[in-house]
Structures are given as structure tokens and as C-alpha cells.
Tab-separated table of C-alpha atoms in Angstrom:
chain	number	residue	atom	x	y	z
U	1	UNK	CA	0.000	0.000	0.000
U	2	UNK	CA	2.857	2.477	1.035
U	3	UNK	CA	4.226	1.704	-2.714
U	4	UNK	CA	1.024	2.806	-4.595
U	5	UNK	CA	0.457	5.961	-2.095
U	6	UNK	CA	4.037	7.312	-3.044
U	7	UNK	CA	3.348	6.275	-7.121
U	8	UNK	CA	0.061	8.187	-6.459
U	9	UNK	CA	1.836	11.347	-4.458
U	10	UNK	CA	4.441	11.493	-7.123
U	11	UNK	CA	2.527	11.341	-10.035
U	12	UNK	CA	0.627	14.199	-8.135
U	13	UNK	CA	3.465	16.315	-8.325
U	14	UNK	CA	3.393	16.029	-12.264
U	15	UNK	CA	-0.215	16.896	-12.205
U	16	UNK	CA	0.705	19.822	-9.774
U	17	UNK	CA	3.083	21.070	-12.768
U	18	UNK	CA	0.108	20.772	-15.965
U	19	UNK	CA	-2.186	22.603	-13.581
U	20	UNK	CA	0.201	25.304	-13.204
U	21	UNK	CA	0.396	25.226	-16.714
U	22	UNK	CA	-2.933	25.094	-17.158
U	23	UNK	CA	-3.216	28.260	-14.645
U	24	UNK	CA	-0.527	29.892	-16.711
U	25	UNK	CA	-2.474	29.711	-19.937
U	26	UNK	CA	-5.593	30.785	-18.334
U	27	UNK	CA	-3.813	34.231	-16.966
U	28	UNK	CA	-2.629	34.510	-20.510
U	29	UNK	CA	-5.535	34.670	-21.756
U	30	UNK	CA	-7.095	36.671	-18.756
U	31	UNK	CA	-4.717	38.857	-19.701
U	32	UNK	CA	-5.457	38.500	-23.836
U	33	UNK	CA	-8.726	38.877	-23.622
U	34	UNK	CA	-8.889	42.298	-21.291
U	35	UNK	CA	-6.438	43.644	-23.698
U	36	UNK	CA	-8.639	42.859	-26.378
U	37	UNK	CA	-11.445	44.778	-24.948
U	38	UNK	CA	-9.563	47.767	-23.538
U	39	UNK	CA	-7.624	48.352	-26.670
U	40	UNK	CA	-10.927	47.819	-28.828
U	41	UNK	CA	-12.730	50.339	-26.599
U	42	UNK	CA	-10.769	53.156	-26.118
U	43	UNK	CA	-8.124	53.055	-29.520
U	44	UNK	CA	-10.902	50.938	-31.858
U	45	UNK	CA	-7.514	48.850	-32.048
U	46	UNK	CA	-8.178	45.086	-31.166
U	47	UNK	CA	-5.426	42.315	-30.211
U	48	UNK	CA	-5.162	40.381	-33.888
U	49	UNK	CA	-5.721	36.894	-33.313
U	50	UNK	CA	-7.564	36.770	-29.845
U	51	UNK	CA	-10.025	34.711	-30.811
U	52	UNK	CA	-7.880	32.261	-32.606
U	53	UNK	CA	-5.696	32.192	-29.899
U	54	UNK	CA	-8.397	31.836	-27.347
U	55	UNK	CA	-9.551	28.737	-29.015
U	56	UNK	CA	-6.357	27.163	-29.369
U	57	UNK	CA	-5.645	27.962	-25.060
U	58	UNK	CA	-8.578	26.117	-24.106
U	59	UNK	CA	-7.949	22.498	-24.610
U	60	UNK	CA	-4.417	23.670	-22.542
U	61	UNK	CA	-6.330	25.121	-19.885
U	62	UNK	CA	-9.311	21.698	-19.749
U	63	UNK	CA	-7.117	18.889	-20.324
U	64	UNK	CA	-3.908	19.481	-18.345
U	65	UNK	CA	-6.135	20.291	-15.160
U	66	UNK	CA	-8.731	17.021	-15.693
U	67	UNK	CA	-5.961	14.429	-14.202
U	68	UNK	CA	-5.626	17.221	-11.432
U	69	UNK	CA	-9.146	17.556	-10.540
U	70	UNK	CA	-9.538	13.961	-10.081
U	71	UNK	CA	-6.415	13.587	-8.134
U	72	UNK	CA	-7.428	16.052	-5.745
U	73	UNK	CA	-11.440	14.101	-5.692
U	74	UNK	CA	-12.949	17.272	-7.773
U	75	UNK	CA	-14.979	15.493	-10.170
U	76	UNK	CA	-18.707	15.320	-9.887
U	77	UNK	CA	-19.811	12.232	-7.664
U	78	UNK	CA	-23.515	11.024	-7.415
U	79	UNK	CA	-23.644	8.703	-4.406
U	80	UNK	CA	-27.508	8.080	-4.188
U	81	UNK	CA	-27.741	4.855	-5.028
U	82	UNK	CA	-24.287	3.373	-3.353
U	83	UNK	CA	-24.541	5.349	-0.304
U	84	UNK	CA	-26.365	2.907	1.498
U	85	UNK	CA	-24.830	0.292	0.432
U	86	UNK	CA	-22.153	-1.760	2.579
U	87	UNK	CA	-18.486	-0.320	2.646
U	88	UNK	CA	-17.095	-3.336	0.499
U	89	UNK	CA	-19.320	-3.334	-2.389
U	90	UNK	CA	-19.234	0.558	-2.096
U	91	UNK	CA	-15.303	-0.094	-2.369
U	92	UNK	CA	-15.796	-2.510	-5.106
U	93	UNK	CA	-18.051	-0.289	-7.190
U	94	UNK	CA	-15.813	2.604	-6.708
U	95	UNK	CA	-12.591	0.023	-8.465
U	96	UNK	CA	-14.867	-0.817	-11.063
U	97	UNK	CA	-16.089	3.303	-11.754
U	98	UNK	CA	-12.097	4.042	-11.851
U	99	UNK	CA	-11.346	0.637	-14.104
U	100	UNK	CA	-14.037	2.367	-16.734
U	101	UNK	CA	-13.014	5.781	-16.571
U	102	UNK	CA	-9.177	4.212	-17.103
U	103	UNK	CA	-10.865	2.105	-19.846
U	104	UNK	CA	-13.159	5.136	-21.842
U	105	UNK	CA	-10.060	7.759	-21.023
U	106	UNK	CA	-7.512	4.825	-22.805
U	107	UNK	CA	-9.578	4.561	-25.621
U	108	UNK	CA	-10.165	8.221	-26.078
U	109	UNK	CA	-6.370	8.928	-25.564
U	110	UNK	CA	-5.689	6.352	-28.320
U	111	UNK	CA	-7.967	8.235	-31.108
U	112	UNK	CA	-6.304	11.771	-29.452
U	113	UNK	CA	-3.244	10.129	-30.824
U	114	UNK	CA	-4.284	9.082	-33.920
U	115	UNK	CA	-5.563	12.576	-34.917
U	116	UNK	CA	-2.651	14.594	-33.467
U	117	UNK	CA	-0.735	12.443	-36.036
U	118	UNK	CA	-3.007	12.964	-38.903
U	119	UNK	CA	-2.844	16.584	-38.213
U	120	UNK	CA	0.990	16.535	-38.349
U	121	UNK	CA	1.084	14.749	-41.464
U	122	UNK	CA	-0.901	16.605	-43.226
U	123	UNK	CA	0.325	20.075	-41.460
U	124	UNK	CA	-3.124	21.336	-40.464
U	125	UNK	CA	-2.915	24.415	-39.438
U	126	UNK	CA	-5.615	27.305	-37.708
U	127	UNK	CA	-7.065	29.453	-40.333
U	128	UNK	CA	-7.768	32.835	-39.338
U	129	UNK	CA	-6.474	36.213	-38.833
U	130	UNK	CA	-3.172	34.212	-37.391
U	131	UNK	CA	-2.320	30.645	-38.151
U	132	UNK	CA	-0.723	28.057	-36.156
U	133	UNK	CA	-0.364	24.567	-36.150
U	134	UNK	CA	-3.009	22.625	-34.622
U	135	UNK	CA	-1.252	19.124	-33.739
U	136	UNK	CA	0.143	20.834	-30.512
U	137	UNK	CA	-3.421	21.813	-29.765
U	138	UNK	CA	-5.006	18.207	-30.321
U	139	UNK	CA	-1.795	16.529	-28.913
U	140	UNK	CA	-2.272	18.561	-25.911
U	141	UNK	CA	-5.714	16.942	-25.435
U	142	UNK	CA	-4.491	13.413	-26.048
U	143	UNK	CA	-1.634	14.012	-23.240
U	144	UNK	CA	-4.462	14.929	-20.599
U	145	UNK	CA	-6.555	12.728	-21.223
U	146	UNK	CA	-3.627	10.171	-21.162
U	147	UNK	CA	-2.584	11.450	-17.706
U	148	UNK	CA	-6.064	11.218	-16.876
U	149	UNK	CA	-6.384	7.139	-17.874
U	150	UNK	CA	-3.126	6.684	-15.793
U	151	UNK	CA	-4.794	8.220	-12.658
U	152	UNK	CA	-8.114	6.277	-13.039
U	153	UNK	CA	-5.675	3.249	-12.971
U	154	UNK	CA	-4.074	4.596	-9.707
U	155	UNK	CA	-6.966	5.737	-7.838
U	156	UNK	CA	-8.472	2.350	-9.146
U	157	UNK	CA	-5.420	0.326	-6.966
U	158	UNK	CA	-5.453	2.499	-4.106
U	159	UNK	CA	-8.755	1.707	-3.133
U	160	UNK	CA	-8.635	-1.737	-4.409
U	161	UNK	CA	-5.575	-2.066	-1.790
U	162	UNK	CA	-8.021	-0.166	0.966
U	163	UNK	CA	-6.442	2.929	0.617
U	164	UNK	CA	-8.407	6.221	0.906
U	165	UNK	CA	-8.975	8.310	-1.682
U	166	UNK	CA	-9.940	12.348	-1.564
U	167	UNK	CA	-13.638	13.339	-1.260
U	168	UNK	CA	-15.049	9.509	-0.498
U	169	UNK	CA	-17.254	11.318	1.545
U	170	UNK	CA	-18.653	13.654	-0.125
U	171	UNK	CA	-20.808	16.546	0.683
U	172	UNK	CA	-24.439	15.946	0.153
U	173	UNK	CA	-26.548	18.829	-1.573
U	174	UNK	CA	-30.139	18.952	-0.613
């Protein structure tokens, strides 16, 4: 158990580094989009490329924070129908969630791949007032989506070994 705990703390330090990533591109385009509008409003002179570049932040900003959120137990649970349920089979049910997430996440981070490939072979690229490429943009998703699957997989052997996870318990909203 002490094994999987320091996998899961470690690999929670990598997820600490996308989400300040992730927080980095969002100030960015905090920042971006205020510009945008102050510059529009007072010199009728708007940022080129905001929206384009808006666009292409977002997937950086969703994707590097998703293995985050469910490290730290952010993710929406519903409980109603396992709540009552005794602690085992709750336990078991809560492997077998993680083991499908891992499973729908793996598959998804496969066809990510697959497309961020496609787009670099055929050099797809933003059109619009700027152009980029977008295989950094799709690969990006792939990535967090990837470090998502791997997390499923650990939460899924911590509490198969009886280890707690964050947020079992969670709030109830009435």
C-alpha cells in the first residue's frame, strides 16, 4: 500500500506542474482577452488573433487540469444509489467506476493520438487572422486525457488495496 500511495503522491506532483500550466495559460488569456477589450474600446484597435488564440488555449487550460481535478477528488460524484450500500461493495463499485473511466479515457487517448498524427502529417494548421499549427493543440488533449487514464488506474489500486482516496465522503446537496 505504502508503494502505490508514493506512485500516487508522485505522479501528483506532475499533475501539480500541468495545472500550473494550465493556470498559466488561463492568466494569458485573462490577460489576452482584457487587452482585447480595452484596446478595442478606447483606440478601436483590437489584439489580432484573440479569438484564434483563445480557441487554441482552451484544450491547454481543460485537459492538463482534468488528471488534477480527479487527483485532488474534484470530479462530480452522485452517491444516491451506493450510499447505502455496505463499505465493500461501495469499495468494489468505486474500483470498477475508476477501471471504466481508465478504460473510456484509454480509448479516447488512443484516437487523441491518432488525430494529433493525422494533423501533423498533413500540417493542419488554424485558419484565421493568425495561423498556427493545430497538432500541438489536439496533442495537448491526447496528453491529458492520457494522464487522466493513468490516474483512473491509480486511484483504481489504491482503493482496491483499501487505501483512501480524496472526497469519499462527499458533501451531500439537498
Amino acid at each position: 500500500m505504502q508503494f502505490i500511495t508514493s506512485v500516487r503522491a508522485g505522479f501528483g506532483r506532475v499533475l501539480n506542474l500541468c495545472g500550473l500550466i494550465a493556470g498559466a495559460a488561463l492568466m494569458a488569456v485573462m490577460v489576452l482577452v482584457v487587452a482585447n477589450a480595452l484596446l478595442r474600446y478606447l483606440f478601436n484597435m483590437p489584439v489580432g488573433g484573440t479569438l484564434e488564440l483563445t480557441e487554441g488555449a482552451l484544450p491547454f487550460i481543460i485537459f492538463l487540469s482534468l488528471a488534477m481535478t480527479q487527483y485532488e477528488g474534484g470530479h462530480i460524484k452522485v452517491v444516491l444509489l451506493t450510499r447505502k450500500l455496505p463499505v465493500r461493495l461501495q469499495r468494489a463499485l468505486l474500483v470498477l467506476a475508476m477501471l471504466a473511466g481508465a478504460a473510456l479515457f484509454a480509448w479516447a487517448t488512443y484516437a487523441g493520438w491518432k488525430l494529433t498524427a493525422k494533423s501533423i502529417a498533413i500540417g493542419e494548421i488554424e485558419r484565421g487572422s493568425i495561423r498556427y499549427p493545430l497538432w500541438p493543440v489536439k496533442g495537448v488533449i491526447a496528453f491529458g486525457m492520457a494522464l487522466l487514464t493513468v490516474q483512473f488506474l491509480i486511484d483504481a489500486a489504491v482503493a482496491a488495496l483499501g487505501g483512501a482516496l480524496p472526497d469519499t465522503d462527499p458533501e451531500e446537496i439537498e
